[in-house]
PDB file of C-alpha atoms in Angstrom:
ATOM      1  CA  UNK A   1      88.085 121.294 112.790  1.00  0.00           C
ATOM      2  CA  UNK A   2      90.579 124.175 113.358  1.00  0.00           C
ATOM      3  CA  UNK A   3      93.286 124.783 111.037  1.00  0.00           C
ATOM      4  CA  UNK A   4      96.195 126.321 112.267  1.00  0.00           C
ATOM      5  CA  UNK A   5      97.502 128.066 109.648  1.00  0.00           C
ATOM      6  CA  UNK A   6     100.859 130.264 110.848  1.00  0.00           C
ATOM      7  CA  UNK A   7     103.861 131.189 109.408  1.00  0.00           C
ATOM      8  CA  UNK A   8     106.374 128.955 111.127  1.00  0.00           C
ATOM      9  CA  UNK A   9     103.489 125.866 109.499  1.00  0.00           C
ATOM     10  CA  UNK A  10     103.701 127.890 105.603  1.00  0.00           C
ATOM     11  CA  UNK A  11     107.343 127.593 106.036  1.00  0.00           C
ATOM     12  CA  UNK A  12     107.177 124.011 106.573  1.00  0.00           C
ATOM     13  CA  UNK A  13     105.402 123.506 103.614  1.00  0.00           C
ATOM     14  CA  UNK A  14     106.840 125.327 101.281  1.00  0.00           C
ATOM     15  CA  UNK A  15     110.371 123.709 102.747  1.00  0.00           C
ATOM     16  CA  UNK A  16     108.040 120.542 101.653  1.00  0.00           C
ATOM     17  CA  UNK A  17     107.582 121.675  98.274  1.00  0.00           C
ATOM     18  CA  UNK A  18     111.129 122.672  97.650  1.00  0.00           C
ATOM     19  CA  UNK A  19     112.271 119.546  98.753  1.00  0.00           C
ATOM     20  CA  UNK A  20     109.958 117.734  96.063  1.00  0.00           C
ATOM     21  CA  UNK A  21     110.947 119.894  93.401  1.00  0.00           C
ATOM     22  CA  UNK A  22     114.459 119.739  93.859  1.00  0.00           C
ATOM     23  CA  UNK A  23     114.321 116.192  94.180  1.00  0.00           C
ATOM     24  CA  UNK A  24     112.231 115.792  90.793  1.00  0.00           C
ATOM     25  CA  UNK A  25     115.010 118.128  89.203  1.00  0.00           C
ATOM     26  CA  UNK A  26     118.040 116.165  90.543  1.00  0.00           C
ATOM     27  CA  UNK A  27     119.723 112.805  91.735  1.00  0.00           C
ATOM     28  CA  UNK A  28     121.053 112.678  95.380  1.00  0.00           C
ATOM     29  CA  UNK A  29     123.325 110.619  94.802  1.00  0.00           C
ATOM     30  CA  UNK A  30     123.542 109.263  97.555  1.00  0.00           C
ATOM     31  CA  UNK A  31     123.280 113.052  99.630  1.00  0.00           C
ATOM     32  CA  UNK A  32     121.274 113.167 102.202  1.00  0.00           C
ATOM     33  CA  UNK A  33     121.826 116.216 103.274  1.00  0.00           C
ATOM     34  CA  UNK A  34     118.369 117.526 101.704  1.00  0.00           C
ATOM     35  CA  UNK A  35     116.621 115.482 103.959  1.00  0.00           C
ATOM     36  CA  UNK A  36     117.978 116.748 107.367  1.00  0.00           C
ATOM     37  CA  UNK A  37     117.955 120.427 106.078  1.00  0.00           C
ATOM     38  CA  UNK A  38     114.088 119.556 104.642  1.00  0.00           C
ATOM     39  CA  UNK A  39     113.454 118.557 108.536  1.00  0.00           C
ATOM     40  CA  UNK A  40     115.124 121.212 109.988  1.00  0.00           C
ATOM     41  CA  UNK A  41     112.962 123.722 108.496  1.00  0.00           C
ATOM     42  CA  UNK A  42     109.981 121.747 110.514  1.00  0.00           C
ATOM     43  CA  UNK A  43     112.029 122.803 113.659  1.00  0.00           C
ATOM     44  CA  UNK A  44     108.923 125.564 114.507  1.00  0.00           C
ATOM     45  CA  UNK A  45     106.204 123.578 113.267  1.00  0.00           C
ATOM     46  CA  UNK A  46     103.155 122.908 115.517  1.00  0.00           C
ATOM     47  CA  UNK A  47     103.510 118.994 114.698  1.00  0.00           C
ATOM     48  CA  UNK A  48     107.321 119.226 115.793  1.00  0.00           C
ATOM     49  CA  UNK A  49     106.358 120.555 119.240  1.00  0.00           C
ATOM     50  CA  UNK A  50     103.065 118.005 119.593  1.00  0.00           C
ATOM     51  CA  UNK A  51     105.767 115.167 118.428  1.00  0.00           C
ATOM     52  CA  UNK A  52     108.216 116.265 121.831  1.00  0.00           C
ATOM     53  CA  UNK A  53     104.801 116.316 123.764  1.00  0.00           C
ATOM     54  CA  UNK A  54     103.859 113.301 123.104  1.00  0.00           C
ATOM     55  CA  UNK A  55     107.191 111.296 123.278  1.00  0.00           C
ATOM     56  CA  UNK A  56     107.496 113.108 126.755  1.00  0.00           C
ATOM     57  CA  UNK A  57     104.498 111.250 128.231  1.00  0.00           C
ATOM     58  CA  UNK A  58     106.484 108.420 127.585  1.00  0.00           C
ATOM     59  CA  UNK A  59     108.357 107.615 130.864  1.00  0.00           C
ATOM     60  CA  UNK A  60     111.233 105.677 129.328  1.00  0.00           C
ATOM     61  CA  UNK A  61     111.425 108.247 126.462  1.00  0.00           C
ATOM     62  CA  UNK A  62     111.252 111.021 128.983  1.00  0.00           C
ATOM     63  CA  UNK A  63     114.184 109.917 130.671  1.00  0.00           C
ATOM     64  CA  UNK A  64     116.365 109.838 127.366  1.00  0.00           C
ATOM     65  CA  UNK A  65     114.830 113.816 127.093  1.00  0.00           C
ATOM     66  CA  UNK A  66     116.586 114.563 130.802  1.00  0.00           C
ATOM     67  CA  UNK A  67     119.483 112.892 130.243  1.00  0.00           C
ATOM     68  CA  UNK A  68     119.796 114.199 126.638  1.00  0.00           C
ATOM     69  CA  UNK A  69     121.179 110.477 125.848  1.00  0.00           C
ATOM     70  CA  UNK A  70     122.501 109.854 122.555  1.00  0.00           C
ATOM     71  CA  UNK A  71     124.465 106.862 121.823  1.00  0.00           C
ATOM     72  CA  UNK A  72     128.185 105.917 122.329  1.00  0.00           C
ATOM     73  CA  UNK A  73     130.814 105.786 119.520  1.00  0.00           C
ATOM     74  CA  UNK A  74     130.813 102.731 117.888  1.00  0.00           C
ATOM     75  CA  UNK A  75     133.304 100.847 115.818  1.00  0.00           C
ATOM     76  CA  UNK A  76     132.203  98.278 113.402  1.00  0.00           C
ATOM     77  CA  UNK A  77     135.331  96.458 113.183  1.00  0.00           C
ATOM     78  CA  UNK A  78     134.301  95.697 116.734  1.00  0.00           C
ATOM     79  CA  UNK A  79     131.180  95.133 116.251  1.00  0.00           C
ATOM     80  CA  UNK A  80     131.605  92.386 113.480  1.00  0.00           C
ATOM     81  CA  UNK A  81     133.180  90.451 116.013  1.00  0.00           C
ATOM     82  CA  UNK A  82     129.876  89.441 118.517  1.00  0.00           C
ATOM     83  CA  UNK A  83     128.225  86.247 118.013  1.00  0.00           C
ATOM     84  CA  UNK A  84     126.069  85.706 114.690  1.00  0.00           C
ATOM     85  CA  UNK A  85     122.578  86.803 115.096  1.00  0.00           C
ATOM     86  CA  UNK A  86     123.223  89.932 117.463  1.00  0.00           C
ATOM     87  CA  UNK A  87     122.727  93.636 116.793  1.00  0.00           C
ATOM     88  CA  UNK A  88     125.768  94.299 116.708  1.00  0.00           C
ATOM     89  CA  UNK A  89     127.128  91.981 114.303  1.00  0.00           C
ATOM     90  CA  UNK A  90     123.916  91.725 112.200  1.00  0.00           C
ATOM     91  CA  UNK A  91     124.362  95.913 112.485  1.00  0.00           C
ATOM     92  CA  UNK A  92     128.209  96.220 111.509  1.00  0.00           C
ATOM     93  CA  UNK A  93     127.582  93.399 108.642  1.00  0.00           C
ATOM     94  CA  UNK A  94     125.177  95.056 106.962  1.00  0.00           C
ATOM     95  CA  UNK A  95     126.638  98.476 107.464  1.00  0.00           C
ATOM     96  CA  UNK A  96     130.257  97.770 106.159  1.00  0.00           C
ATOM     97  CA  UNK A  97     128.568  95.235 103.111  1.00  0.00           C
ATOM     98  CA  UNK A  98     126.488  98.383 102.174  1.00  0.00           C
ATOM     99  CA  UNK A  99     129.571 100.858 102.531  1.00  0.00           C
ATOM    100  CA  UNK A 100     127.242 103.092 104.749  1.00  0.00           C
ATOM    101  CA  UNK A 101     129.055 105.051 107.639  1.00  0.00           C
ATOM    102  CA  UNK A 102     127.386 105.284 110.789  1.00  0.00           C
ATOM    103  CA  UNK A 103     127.773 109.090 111.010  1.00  0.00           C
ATOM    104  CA  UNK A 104     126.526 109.860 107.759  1.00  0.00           C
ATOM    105  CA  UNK A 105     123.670 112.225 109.299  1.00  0.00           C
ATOM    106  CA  UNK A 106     124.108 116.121 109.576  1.00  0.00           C
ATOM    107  CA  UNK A 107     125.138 116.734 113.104  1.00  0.00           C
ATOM    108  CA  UNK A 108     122.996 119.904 114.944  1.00  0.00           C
ATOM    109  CA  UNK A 109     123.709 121.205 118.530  1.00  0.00           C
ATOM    110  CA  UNK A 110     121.459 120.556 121.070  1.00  0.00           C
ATOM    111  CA  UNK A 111     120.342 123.087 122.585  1.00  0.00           C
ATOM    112  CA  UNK A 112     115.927 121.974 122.950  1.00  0.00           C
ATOM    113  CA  UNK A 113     113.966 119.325 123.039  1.00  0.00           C
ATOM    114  CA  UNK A 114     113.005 119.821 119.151  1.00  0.00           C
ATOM    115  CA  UNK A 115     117.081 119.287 118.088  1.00  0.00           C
ATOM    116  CA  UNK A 116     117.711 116.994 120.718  1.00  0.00           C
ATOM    117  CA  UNK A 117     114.788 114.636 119.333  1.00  0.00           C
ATOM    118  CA  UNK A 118     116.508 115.247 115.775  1.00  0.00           C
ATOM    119  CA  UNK A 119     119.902 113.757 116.946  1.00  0.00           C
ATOM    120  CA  UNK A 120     118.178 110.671 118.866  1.00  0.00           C
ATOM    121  CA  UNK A 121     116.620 109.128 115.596  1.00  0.00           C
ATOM    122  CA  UNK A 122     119.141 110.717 113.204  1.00  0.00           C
ATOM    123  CA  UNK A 123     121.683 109.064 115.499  1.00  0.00           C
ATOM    124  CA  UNK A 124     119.351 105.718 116.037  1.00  0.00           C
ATOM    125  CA  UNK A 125     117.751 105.533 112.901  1.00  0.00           C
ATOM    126  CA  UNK A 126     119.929 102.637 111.102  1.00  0.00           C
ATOM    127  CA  UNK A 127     119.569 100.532 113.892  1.00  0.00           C
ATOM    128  CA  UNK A 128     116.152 100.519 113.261  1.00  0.00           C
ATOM    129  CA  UNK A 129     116.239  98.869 109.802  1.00  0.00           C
ATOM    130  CA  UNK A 130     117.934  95.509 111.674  1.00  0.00           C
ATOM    131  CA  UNK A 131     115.421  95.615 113.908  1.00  0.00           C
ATOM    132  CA  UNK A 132     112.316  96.092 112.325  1.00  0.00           C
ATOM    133  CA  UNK A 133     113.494  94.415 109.373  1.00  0.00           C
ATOM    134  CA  UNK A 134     113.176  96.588 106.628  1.00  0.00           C
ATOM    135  CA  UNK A 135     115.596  97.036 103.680  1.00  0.00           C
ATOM    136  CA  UNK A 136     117.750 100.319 102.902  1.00  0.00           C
ATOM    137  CA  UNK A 137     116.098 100.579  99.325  1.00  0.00           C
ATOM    138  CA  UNK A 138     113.714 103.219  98.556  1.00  0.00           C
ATOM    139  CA  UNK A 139     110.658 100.901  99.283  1.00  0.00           C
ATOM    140  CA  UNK A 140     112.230  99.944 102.887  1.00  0.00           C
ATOM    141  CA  UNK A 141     113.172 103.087 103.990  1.00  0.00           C
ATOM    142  CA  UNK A 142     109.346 104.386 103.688  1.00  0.00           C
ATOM    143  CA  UNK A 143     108.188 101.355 105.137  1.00  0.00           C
ATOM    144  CA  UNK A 144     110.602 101.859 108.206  1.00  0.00           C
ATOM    145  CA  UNK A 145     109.399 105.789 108.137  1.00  0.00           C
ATOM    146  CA  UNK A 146     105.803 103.933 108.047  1.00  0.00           C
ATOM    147  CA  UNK A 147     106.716 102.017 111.033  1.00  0.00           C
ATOM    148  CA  UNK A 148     108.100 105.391 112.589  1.00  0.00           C
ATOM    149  CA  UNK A 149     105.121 107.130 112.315  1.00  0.00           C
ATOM    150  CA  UNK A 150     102.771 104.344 113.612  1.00  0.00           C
ATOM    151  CA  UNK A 151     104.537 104.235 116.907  1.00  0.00           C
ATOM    152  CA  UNK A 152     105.022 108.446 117.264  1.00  0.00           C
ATOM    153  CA  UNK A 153     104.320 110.955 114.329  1.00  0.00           C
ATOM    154  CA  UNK A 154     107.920 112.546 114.362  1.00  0.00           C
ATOM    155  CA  UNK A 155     107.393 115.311 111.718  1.00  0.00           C
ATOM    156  CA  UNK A 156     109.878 113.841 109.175  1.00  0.00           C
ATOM    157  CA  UNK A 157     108.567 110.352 108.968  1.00  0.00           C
ATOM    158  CA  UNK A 158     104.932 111.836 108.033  1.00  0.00           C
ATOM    159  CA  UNK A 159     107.127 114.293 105.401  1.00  0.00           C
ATOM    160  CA  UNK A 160     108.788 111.115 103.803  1.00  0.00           C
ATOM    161  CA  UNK A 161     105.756 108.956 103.629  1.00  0.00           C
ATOM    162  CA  UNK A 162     104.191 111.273 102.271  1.00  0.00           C
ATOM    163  CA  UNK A 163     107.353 111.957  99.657  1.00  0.00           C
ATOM    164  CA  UNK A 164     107.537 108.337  98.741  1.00  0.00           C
ATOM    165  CA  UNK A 165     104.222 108.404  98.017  1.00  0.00           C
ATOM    166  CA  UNK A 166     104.277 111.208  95.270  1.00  0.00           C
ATOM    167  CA  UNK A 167     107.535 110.225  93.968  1.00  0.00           C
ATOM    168  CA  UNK A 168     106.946 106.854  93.471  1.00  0.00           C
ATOM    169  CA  UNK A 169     103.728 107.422  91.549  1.00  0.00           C
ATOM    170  CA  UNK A 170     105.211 110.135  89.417  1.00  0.00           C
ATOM    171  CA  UNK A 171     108.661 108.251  88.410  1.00  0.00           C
ATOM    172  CA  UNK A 172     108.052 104.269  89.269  1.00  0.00           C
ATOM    173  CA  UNK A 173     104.639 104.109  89.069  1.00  0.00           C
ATOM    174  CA  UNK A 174     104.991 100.293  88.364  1.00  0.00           C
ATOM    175  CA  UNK A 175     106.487  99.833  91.903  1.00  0.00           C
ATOM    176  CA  UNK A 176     103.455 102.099  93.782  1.00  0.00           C
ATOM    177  CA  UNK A 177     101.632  98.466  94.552  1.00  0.00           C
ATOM    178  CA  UNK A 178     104.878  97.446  96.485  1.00  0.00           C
ATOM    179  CA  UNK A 179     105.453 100.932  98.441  1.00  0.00           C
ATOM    180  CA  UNK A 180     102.114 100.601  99.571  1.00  0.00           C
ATOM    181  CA  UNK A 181     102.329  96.841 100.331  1.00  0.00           C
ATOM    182  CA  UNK A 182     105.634  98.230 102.086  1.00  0.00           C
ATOM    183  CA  UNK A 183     103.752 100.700 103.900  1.00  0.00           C
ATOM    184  CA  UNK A 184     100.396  98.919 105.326  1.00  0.00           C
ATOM    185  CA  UNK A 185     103.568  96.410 106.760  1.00  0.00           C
ATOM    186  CA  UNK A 186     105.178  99.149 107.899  1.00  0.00           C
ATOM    187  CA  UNK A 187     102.176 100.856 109.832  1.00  0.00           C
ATOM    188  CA  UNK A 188     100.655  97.684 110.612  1.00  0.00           C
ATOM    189  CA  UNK A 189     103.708  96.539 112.476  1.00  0.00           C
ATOM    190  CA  UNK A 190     104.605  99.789 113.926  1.00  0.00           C
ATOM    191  CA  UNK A 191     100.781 100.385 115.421  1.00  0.00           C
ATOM    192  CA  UNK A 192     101.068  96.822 116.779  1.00  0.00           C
ATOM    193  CA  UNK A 193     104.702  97.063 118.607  1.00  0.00           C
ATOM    194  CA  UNK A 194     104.363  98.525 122.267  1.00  0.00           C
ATOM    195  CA  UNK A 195     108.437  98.937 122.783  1.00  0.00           C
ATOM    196  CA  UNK A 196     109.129 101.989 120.899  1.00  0.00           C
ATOM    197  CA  UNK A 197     112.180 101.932 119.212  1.00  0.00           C
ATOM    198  CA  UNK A 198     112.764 105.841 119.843  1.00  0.00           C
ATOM    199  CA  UNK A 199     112.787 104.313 123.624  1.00  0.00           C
ATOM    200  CA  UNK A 200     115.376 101.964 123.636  1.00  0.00           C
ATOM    201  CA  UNK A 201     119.107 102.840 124.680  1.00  0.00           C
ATOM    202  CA  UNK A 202     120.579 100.870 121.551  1.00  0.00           C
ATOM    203  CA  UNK A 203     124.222 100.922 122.522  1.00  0.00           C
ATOM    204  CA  UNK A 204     123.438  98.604 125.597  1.00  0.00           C
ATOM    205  CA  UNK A 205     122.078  95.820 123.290  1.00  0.00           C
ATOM    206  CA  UNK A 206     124.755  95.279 120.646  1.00  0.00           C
ATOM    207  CA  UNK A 207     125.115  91.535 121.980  1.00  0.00           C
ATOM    208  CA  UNK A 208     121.954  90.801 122.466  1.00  0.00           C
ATOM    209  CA  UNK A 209     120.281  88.356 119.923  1.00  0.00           C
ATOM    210  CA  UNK A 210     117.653  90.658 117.101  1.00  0.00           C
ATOM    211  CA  UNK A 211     115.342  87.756 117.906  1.00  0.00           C
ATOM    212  CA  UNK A 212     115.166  88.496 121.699  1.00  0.00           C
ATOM    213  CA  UNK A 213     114.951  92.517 121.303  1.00  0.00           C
ATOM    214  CA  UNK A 214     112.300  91.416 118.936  1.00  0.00           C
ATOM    215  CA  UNK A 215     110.403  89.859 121.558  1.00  0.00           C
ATOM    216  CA  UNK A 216     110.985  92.260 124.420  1.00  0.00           C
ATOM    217  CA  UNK A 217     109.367  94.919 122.014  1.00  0.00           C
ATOM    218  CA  UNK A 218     106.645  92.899 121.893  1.00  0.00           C
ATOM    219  CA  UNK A 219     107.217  92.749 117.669  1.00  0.00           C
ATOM    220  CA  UNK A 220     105.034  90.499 116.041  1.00  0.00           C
ATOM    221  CA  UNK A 221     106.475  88.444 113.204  1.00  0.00           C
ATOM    222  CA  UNK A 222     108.501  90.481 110.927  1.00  0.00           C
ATOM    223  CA  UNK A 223     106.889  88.693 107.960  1.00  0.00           C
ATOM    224  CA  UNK A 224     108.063  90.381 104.429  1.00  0.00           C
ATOM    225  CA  UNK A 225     109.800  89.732 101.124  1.00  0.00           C
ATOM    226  CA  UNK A 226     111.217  92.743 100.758  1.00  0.00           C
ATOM    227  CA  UNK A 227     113.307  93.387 103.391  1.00  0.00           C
ATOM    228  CA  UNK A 228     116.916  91.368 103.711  1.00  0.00           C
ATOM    229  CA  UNK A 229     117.698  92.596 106.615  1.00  0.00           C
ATOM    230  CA  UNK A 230     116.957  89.672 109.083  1.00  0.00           C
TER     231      UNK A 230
END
């Protein structure tokens, strides 16, 4: 086995280190704006580039690449107002009961593949917690990134797996048995969906039932505790 060792790879890692040390040093509160600069300095990465490769060879995920497709402004207000049990309402409820706003994420121009794949999950990526059914806690969110990775090993999911991981052990180790449970759910379901969610043009299914996206991704039963997300 090769290593690649380069220095585009040494400066992801010691962005990875940073990002652990300045997490252990201070609370977020509620910034995430260490995260998307922590995966922006994986922009040169060899992994970046192999994650664009492989999502490429992905016909329906190819397309999104040509047509640079990102999703259309949405208004929750709106949204709130579809039948019980659909994305969109489901989405907009849980959203607006959590006081998150959909464009929370740091915003990059697209100008490559490598930034355009950054804005298509950045831009996706609460969507996916309604669908795969995992909570916005701590423990969900690395289950989700769990899921992530199973399906395609975007760069930043492996990061914040990883992350959890040490974090968790060091500062709640008495809730490592529960990330982990989190995580096997996480991969387990993930490896086991064929519809990737990266694939899916999300704005055209706000009023379409969770349960039926469910089964056109082919997800097996979301079966969990943790998550209250339905």
């Amino acid at each position: 086995m090769n290593n690649v060792i380069n220095y585009n790879n040494d400066k992801g890692l010691l962005a990875y280190i940073q990002f652990l040390a300045a997490s252990a040093l201070k609370p977020r509160n509620g910034n995430t704006d260490p995260i998307f600069d922590f995966e922006d300095a994986l922009d040169q990465t060899e992994m970046a580039q192999l994650a664009v490769n492989e999502l490429k060879k992905i016909p329906e995920v190819n397309t999104l690449f040509q047509e640079r497709w990102l999703p259309a402004p949405l208004d929750l207000d709106e949204l709130a107002k579809l039948p019980e049990g659909t994305l969109g309402h489901i989405y907009a409820r849980e959203m607006k009961a959590r006081g998150f706003d959909p464009y929370f994420f740091k915003k990059v121009p697209v100008v490559d593949d490598i930034s355009y794949l950054k804005m298509l999950w950045r831009s996706t990526h609460d969507i996916y917690h309604v669908v795969a059914g995992f909570d916005t806690d701590a423990i969900g969110e690395i289950g989700l990134q769990a899921f992530v990775l199973a399906q395609i090993p975007i760069p930043i999911s492996v990061m914040l797996v990883s992350f959890g991981m040490v974090m968790i052990s060091l500062y709640q180790p008495k809730n490592f048995n529960d990330l982990m449970t989190e995580i096997a759910r996480g991969y387990r379901l993930g490896s086991q969906t064929p519809g990737k969610l990266i694939a899916q043009k999300w704005d055209q299914f706000w009023d379409f039932q969770v349960s039926e996206i469910r089964t056109r991704l082919g997800m097996g039963t979301v079966d969990h505790n943790l998550a209250s997300i339905p």
